[in-house]
Tab-separated table of C-alpha atoms in Angstrom:
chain	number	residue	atom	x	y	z
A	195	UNK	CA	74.859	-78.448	9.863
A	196	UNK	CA	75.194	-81.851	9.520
A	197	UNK	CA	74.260	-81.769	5.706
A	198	UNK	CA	77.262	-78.710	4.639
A	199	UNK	CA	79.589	-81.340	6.433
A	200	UNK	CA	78.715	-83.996	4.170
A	201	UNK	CA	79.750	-81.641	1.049
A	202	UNK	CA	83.125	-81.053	-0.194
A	203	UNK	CA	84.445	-77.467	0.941
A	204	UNK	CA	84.228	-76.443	-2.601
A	205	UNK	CA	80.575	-76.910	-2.898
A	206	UNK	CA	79.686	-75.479	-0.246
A	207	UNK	CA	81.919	-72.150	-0.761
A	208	UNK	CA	80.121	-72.056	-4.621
A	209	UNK	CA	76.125	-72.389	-2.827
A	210	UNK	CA	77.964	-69.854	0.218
A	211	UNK	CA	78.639	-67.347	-2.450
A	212	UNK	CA	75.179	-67.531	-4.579
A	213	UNK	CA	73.185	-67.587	-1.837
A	214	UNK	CA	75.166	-64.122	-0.609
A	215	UNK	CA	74.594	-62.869	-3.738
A	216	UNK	CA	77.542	-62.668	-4.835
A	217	UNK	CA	77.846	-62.362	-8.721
A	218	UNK	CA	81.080	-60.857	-9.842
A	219	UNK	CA	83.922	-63.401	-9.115
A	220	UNK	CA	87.870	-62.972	-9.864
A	221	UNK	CA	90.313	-65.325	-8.666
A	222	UNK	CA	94.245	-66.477	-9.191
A	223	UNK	CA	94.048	-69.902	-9.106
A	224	UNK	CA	94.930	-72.104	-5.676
A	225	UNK	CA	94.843	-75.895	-5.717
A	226	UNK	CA	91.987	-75.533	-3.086
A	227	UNK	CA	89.720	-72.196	-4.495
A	228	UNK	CA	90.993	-72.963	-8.052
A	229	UNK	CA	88.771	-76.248	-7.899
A	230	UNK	CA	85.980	-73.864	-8.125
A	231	UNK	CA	86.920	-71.701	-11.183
A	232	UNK	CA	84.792	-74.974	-13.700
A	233	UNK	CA	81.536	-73.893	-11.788
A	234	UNK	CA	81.801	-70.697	-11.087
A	235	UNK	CA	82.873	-70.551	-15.089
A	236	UNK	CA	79.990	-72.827	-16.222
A	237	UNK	CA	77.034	-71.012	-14.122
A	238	UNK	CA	75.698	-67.572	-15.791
A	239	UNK	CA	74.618	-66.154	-12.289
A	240	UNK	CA	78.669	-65.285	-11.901
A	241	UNK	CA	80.263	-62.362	-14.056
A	242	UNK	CA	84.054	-63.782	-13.988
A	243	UNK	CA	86.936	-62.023	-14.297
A	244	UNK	CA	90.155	-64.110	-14.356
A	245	UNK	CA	92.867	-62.230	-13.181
A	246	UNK	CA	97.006	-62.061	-14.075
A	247	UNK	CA	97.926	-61.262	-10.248
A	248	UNK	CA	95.445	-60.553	-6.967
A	249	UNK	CA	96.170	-56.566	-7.126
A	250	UNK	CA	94.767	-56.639	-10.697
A	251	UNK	CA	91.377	-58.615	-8.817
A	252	UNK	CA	91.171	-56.103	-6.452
A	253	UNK	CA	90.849	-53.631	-8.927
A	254	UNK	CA	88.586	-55.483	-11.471
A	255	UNK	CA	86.435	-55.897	-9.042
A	256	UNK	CA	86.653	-52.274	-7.733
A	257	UNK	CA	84.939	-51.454	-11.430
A	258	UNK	CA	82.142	-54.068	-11.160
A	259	UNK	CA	81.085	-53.057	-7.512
A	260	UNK	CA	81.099	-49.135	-9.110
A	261	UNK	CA	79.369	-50.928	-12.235
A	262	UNK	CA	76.314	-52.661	-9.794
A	263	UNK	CA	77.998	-56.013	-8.785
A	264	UNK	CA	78.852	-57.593	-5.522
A	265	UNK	CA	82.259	-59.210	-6.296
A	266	UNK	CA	84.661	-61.788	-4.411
A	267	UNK	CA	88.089	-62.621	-5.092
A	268	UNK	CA	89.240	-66.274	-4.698
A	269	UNK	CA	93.434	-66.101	-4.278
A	270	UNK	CA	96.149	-68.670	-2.582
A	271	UNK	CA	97.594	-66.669	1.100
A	272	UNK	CA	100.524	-66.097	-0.676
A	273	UNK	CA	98.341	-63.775	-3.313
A	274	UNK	CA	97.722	-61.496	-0.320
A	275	UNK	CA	100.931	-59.594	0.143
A	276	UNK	CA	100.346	-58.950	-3.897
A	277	UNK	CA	97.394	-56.792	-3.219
A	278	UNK	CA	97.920	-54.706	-0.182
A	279	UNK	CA	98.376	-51.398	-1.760
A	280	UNK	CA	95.309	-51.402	-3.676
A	281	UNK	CA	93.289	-52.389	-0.816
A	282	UNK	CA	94.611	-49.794	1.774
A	283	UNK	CA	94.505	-46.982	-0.810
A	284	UNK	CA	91.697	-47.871	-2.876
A	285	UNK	CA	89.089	-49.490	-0.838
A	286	UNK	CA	90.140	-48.861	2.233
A	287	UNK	CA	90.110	-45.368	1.821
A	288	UNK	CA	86.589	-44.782	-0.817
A	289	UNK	CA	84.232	-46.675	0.427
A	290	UNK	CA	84.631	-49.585	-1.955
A	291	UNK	CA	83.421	-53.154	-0.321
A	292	UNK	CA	85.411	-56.456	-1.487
A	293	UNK	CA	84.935	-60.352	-0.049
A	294	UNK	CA	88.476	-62.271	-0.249
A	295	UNK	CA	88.011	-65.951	-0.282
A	296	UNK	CA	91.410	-67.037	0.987
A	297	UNK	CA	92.953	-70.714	0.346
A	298	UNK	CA	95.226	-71.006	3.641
A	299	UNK	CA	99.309	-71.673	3.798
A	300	UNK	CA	101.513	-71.881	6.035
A	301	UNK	CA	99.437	-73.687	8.398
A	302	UNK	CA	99.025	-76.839	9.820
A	303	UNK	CA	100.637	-79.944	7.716
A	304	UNK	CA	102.251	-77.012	4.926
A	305	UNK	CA	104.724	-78.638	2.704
A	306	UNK	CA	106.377	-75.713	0.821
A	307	UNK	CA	109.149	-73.283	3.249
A	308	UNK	CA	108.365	-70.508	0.689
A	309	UNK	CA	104.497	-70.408	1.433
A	310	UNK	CA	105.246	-70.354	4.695
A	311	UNK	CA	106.683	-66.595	6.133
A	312	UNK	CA	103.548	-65.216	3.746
A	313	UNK	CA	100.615	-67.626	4.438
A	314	UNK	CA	101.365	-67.024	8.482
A	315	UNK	CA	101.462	-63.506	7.999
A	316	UNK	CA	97.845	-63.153	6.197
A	317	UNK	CA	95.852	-62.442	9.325
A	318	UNK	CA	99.074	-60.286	10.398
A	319	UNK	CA	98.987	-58.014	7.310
A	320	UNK	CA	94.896	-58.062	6.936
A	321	UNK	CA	94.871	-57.018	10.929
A	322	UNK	CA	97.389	-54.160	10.503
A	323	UNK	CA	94.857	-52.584	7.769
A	324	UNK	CA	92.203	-53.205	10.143
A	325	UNK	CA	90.421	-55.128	7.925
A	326	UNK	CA	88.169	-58.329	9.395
A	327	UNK	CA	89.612	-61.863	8.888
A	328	UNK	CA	87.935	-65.005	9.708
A	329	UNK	CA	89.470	-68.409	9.403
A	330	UNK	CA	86.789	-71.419	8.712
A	331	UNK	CA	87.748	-74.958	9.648
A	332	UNK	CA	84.644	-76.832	8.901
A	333	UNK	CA	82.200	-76.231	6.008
A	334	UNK	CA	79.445	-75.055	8.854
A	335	UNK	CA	81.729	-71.926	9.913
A	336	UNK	CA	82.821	-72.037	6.033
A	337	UNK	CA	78.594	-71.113	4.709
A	338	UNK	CA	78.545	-69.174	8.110
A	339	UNK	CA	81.560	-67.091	7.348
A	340	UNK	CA	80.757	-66.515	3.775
A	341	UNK	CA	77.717	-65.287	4.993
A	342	UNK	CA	78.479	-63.035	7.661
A	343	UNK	CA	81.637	-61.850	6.091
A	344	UNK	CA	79.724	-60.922	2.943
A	345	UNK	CA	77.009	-59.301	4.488
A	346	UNK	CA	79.503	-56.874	6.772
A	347	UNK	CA	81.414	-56.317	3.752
A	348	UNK	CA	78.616	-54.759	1.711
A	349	UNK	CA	76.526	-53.093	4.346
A	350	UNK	CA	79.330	-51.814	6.132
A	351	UNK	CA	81.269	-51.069	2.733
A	352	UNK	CA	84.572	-52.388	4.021
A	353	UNK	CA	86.581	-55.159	2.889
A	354	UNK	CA	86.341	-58.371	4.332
A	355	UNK	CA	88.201	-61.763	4.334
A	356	UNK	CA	87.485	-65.821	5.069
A	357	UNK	CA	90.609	-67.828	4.861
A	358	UNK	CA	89.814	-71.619	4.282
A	359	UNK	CA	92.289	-73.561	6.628
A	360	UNK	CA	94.143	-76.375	5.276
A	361	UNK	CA	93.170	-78.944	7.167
A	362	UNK	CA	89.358	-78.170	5.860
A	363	UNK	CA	90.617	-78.041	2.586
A	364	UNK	CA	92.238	-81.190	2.421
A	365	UNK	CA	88.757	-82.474	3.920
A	366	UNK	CA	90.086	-83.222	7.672
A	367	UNK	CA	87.909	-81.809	10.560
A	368	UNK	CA	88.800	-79.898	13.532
B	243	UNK	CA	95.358	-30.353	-25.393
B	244	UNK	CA	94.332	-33.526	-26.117
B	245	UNK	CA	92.305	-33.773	-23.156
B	246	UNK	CA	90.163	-30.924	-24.102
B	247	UNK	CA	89.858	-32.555	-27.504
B	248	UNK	CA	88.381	-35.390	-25.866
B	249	UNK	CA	86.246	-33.406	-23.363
B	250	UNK	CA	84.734	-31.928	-26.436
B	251	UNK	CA	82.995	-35.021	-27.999
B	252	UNK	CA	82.303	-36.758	-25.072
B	253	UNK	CA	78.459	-37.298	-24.231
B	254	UNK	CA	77.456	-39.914	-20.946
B	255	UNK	CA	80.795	-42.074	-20.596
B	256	UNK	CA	82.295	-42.926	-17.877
B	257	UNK	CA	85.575	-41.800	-17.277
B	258	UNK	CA	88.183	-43.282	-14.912
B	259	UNK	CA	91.229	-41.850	-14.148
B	260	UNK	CA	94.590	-42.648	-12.644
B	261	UNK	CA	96.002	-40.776	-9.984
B	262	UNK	CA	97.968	-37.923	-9.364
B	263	UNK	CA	98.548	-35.799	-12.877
B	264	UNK	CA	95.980	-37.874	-14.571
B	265	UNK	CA	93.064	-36.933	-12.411
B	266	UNK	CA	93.875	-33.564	-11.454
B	267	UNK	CA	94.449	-32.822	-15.289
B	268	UNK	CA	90.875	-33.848	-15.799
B	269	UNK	CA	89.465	-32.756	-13.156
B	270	UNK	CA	90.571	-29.072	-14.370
B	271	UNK	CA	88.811	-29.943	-17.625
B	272	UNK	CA	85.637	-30.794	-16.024
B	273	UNK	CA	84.316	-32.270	-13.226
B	274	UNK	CA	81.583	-34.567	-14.162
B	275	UNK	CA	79.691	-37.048	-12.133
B	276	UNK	CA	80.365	-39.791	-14.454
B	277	UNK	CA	83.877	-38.962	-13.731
B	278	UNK	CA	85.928	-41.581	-11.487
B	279	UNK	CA	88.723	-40.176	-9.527
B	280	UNK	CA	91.445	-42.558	-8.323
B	281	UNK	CA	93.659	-40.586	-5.360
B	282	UNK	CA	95.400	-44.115	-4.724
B	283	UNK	CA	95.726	-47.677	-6.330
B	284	UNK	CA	98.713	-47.174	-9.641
B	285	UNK	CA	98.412	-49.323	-11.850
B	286	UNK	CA	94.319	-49.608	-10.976
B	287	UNK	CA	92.611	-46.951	-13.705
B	288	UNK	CA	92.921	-49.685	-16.366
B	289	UNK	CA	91.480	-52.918	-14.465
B	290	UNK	CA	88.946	-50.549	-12.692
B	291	UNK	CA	87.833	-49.349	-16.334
B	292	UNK	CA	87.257	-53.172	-17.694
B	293	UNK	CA	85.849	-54.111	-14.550
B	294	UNK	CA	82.898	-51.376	-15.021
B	295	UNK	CA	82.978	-52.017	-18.767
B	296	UNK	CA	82.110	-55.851	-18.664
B	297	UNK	CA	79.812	-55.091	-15.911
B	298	UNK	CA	77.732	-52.449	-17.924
B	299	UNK	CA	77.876	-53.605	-21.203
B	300	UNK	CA	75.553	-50.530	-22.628
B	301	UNK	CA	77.739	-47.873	-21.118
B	302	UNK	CA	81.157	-46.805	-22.822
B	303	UNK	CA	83.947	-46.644	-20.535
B	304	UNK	CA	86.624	-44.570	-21.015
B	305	UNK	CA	90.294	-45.695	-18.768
B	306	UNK	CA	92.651	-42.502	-18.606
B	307	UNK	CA	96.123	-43.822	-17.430
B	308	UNK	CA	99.751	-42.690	-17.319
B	309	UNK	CA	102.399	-44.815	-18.541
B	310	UNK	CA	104.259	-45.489	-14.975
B	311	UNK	CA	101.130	-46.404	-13.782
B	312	UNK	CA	100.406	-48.640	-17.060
B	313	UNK	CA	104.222	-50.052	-16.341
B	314	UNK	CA	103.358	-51.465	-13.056
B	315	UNK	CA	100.601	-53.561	-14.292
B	316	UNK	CA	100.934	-54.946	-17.764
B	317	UNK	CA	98.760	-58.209	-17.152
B	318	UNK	CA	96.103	-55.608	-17.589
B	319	UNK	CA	96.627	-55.255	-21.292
B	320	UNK	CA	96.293	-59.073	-21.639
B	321	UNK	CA	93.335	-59.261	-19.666
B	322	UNK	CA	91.562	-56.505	-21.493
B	323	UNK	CA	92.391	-58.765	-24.769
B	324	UNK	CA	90.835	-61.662	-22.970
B	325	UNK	CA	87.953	-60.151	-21.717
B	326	UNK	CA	87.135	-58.316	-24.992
B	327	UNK	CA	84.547	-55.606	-24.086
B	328	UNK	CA	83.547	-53.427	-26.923
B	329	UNK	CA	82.883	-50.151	-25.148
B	330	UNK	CA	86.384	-49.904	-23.704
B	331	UNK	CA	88.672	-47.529	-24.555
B	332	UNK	CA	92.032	-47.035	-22.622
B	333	UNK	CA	93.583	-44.240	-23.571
B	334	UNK	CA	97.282	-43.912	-22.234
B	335	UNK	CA	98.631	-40.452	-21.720
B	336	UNK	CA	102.627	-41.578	-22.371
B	337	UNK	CA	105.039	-38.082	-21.173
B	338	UNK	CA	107.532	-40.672	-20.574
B	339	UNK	CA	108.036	-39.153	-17.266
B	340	UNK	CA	106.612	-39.792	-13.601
B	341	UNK	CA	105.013	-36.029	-13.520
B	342	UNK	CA	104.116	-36.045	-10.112
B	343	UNK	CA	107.189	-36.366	-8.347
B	344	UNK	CA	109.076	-34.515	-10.171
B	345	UNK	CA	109.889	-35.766	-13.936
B	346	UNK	CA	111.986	-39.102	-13.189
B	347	UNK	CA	112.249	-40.961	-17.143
B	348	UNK	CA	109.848	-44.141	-17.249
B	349	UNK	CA	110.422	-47.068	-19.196
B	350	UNK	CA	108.363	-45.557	-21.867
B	351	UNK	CA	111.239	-42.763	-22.298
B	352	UNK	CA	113.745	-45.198	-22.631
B	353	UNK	CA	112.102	-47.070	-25.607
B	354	UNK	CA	109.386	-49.120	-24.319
B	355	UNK	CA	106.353	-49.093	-26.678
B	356	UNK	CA	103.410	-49.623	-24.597
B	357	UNK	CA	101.022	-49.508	-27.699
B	358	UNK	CA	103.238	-52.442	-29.442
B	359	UNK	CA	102.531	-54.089	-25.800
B	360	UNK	CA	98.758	-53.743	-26.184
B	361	UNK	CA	99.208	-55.180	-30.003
B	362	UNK	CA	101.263	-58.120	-28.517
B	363	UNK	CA	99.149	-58.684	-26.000
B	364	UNK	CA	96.244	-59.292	-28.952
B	365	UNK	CA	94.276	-55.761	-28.654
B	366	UNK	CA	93.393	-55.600	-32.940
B	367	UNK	CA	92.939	-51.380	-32.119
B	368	UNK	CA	96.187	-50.793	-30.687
B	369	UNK	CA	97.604	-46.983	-31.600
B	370	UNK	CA	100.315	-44.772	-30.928
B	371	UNK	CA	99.644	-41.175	-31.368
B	372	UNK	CA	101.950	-38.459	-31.873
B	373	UNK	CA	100.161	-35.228	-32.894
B	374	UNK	CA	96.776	-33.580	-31.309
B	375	UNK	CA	94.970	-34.505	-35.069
B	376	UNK	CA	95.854	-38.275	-35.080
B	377	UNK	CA	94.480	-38.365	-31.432
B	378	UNK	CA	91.312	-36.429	-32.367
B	379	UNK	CA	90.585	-38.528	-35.644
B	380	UNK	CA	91.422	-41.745	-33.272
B	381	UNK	CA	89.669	-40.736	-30.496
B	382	UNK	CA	86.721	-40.039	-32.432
B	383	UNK	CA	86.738	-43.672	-34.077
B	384	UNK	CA	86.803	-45.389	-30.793
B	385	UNK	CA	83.883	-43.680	-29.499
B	386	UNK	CA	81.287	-44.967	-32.286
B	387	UNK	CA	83.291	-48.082	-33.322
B	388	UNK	CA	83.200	-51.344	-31.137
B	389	UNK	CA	86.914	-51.901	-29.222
B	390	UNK	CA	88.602	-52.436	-26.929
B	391	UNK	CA	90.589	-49.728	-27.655
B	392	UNK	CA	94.014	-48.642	-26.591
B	393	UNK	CA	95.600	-45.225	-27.863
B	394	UNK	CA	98.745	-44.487	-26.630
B	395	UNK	CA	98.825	-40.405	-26.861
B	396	UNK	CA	102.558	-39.102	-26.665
B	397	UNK	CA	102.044	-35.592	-24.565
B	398	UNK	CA	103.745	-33.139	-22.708
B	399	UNK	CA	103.481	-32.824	-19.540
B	400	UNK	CA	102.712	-29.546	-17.531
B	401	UNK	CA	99.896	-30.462	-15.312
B	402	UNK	CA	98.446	-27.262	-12.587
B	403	UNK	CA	99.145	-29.754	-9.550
B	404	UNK	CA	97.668	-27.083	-7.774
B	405	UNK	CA	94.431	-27.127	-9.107
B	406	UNK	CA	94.015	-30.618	-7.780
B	407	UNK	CA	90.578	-32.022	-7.031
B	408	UNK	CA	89.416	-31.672	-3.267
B	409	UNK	CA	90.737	-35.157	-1.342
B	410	UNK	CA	87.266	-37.048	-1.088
B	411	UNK	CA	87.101	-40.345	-2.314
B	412	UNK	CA	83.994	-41.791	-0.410
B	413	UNK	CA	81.966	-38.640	-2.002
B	414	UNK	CA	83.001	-39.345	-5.309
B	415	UNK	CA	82.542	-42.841	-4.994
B	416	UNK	CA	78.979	-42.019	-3.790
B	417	UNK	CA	78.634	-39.743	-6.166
B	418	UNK	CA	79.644	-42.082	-9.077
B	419	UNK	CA	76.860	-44.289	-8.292
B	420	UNK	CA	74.281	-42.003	-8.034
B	421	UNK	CA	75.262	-40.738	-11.631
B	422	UNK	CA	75.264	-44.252	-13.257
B	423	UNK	CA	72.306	-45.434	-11.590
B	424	UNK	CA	69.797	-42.838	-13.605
C-alpha cells in the first residue's frame, strides 16, 4: 500500500489498467485522466481510440469488446451526461461490459460553477441506471477499484465506473 | 434494392446495423450470425463498426447507418479519417427522412451532403450514389479495395416494420461472438 501512495495517481491508474487487462482505451481528454493519454499512446499493449465526445467512446468501444477487447473509457464528470443514452440502451440492455475511468468535478475545492450541477450529479445519473460507481481517494482504493470494478464489469458483463476524486488528483490525501 | 444487391456479394463480413428501419430492413434480407443488430444507441452503427474494424484488422466490417442517425454524430466521420482502417466500409442509406416515426425531413432532405461531410472530414473514398448500378459497381470496389469507405446510397424508403427482428439483444450479442470467434 504504502508503495501505490508514493506514485502519482496517473501511474498508478496506467499499471491499474494493464494489470486488469485492459487493452482497448478511449478517452476525451481531462486535465487529470488526459495526463495519461502520452503512455497509454506510447505503449503497444493499448489499442487507442481517441474519441470526438464520450457517447462516441461508448460506442467505439462497444465494437472492440464485440471485436475481442476489454476496453475503458477515460472522460472529465462533465463527459458523463454526454453518454447516457448509449449506455442505458446499448449496454445496458445487450450484454455489452464497459470500465469508465472518471476524472471528478464538482467536488471538494472545484473552481468552475459550470462543472459543478454535472460533476455532483455523476453518481446521481450512474445510480439511476443502476450501474456501480465507486469513488477512489487514495491511489490504494484507486489500483483496488480499478481492479474490482474491472473484474465485475467483465464477468458480470455490466458497465462499471471509478471516479478519481479531486483531492487525489491534485495529489492531497484523505 | 440495394440491400439485396449487397446481400448478394457478400461472403464472411461483419455487418452492423443501426436501429429501427436499418436493422429490420436487413434483417428481412437475411439473418446472419455475423450480423450485428443495434435495437438502441443512434448515432452508434458507425463508431461500433470502426471500433470492431481496428480491433480485427483481417475481418471487413461493413457499418449500415441512416442519415438521422449519421446526423447526430458527425465526429464519427472524422474519427473514421483518423483512425484509417482499411476494411471499413460505412455505407449510409440517405431517404432523407426519419422512416421510423413516421417520415419527418432530415437535414439530409434539406440539402445537407453527408458524403461531401465524409470528403471534408478527409475520407479519400467518399461517394454519393444515386442509382442501384452506381451502388452495385461501388459497392463492389469497396469490398476488394482497401478503405475506409463511405457510400452515401440515396433510397427510398418503404421498410416492412412489421417484419422486425425478434427484441433480443443479449442473444445476438452472444451470438455475434460465437460467429466471429471461429
Amino acid at each position: 500500500m504504502s508503495d501505490a501512495e508514493d506514485l502519482p495517481w496517473t501511474e498508478v491508474l496506467f499499471q491499474a489498467l494493464k494489470d486488469a487487462k485492459i487493452d482497448a482505451i478511449s478517452y476525451v481528454p481531462d486535465e487529470g485522466t488526459g495526463a495519461l493519454v502520452p503512455a497509454i499512446e506510447a505503449d503497444p499493449f493499448f489499442t487507442v481510440f481517441p474519441a470526438t465526445r464520450e457517447e462516441e467512446g461508448v460506442g467505439l468501444l462497444t465494437g472492440a469488446f464485440l471485436g475481442g477487447k476489454k476496453g475503458a473509457l477515460l472522460i472529465q464528470a462533465s463527459g458523463v451526461g454526454n453518454l447516457l443514452n448509449a449506455l442505458a440502451s446499448v449496454n445496458l440492455t445487450a450484454d455489452i461490459p464497459l470500465l469508465m475511468i472518471i476524472g471528478q468535478r464538482g467536488g471538494l475545492g472545484e473552481f468552475n460553477p459550470c462543472q459543478t450541477p454535472g460533476g455532483r450529479a455523476v453518481p446521481a445519473y450512474l445510480s439511476a441506471l443502476g450501474v456501480s460507481c465507486y469513488e477512489a481517494g487514495t491511489c490504494a482504493e484507486l489500483a483496488d477499484m480499478v481492479d474490482g470494478a474491472a473484474s465485475y464489469a467483465f464477468t458480470t458483463r455490466q458497465p462499471a465506473a471509478v471516479i478519481v476524486n479531486q483531492h487525489l488528483q491534485k495529489g492531497k490525501r484523505r | 434494392m440495394a440491400m439485396q444487391q449487397l446481400h448478394k456479394m457478400l461472403d464472411d463480413e461483419v455487418v452492423v446495423s443501426s436501429l429501427a428501419c436499418t436493422t429490420i430492413d436487413w434483417y428481412q434480407v437475411e439473418d446472419r450470425p455475423l450480423n450485428f443488430y443495434l435495437f438502441g444507441g443512434m448515432g452508434m452503427a458507425s463508431s461500433i463498426a470502426l471500433g470492431m474494424s481496428v480491433s480485427m484488422p483481417s475481418r471487413r466490417i461493413i457499418g449500415m447507418e441512416g442519415d438521422g442517425s449519421v446526423l447526430m454524430n458527425l465526429g464519427s466521420l472524422a474519427s473514421i479519417s483518423v483512425m484509417k482502417p482499411e476494411n471499413l466500409i460505412l455505407i449510409i442509406w440517405d431517404n432523407e427522412v426519419y422512416e421510423s416515426t413516421g417520415g419527418q425531413v432530415t437535414h439530409t432532405g434539406r440539402g445537407v451532403d453527408l458524403s461531401a461531410i465524409s470528403a471534408a472530414a478527409g475520407i479519400k473514398q467518399s461517394h454519393l450514389v444515386e442509382t442501384p448500378q452506381e451502388f452495385e459497381r461501388l459497392a463492389s470496389r469497396a469490398l476488394k479495395e482497401p478503405g475506409p469507405w463511405v457510400i452515401v446510397a440515396k433510397v427510398v424508403g418503404d421498410v416492412d416494420k412489421s417484419k422486425a427482428p425478434p427484441w433480443r439483444p443479449v442473444y445476438y450479442t452472444h451470438r455475434f461472438l460465437d460467429a466471429v470467434s471461429k
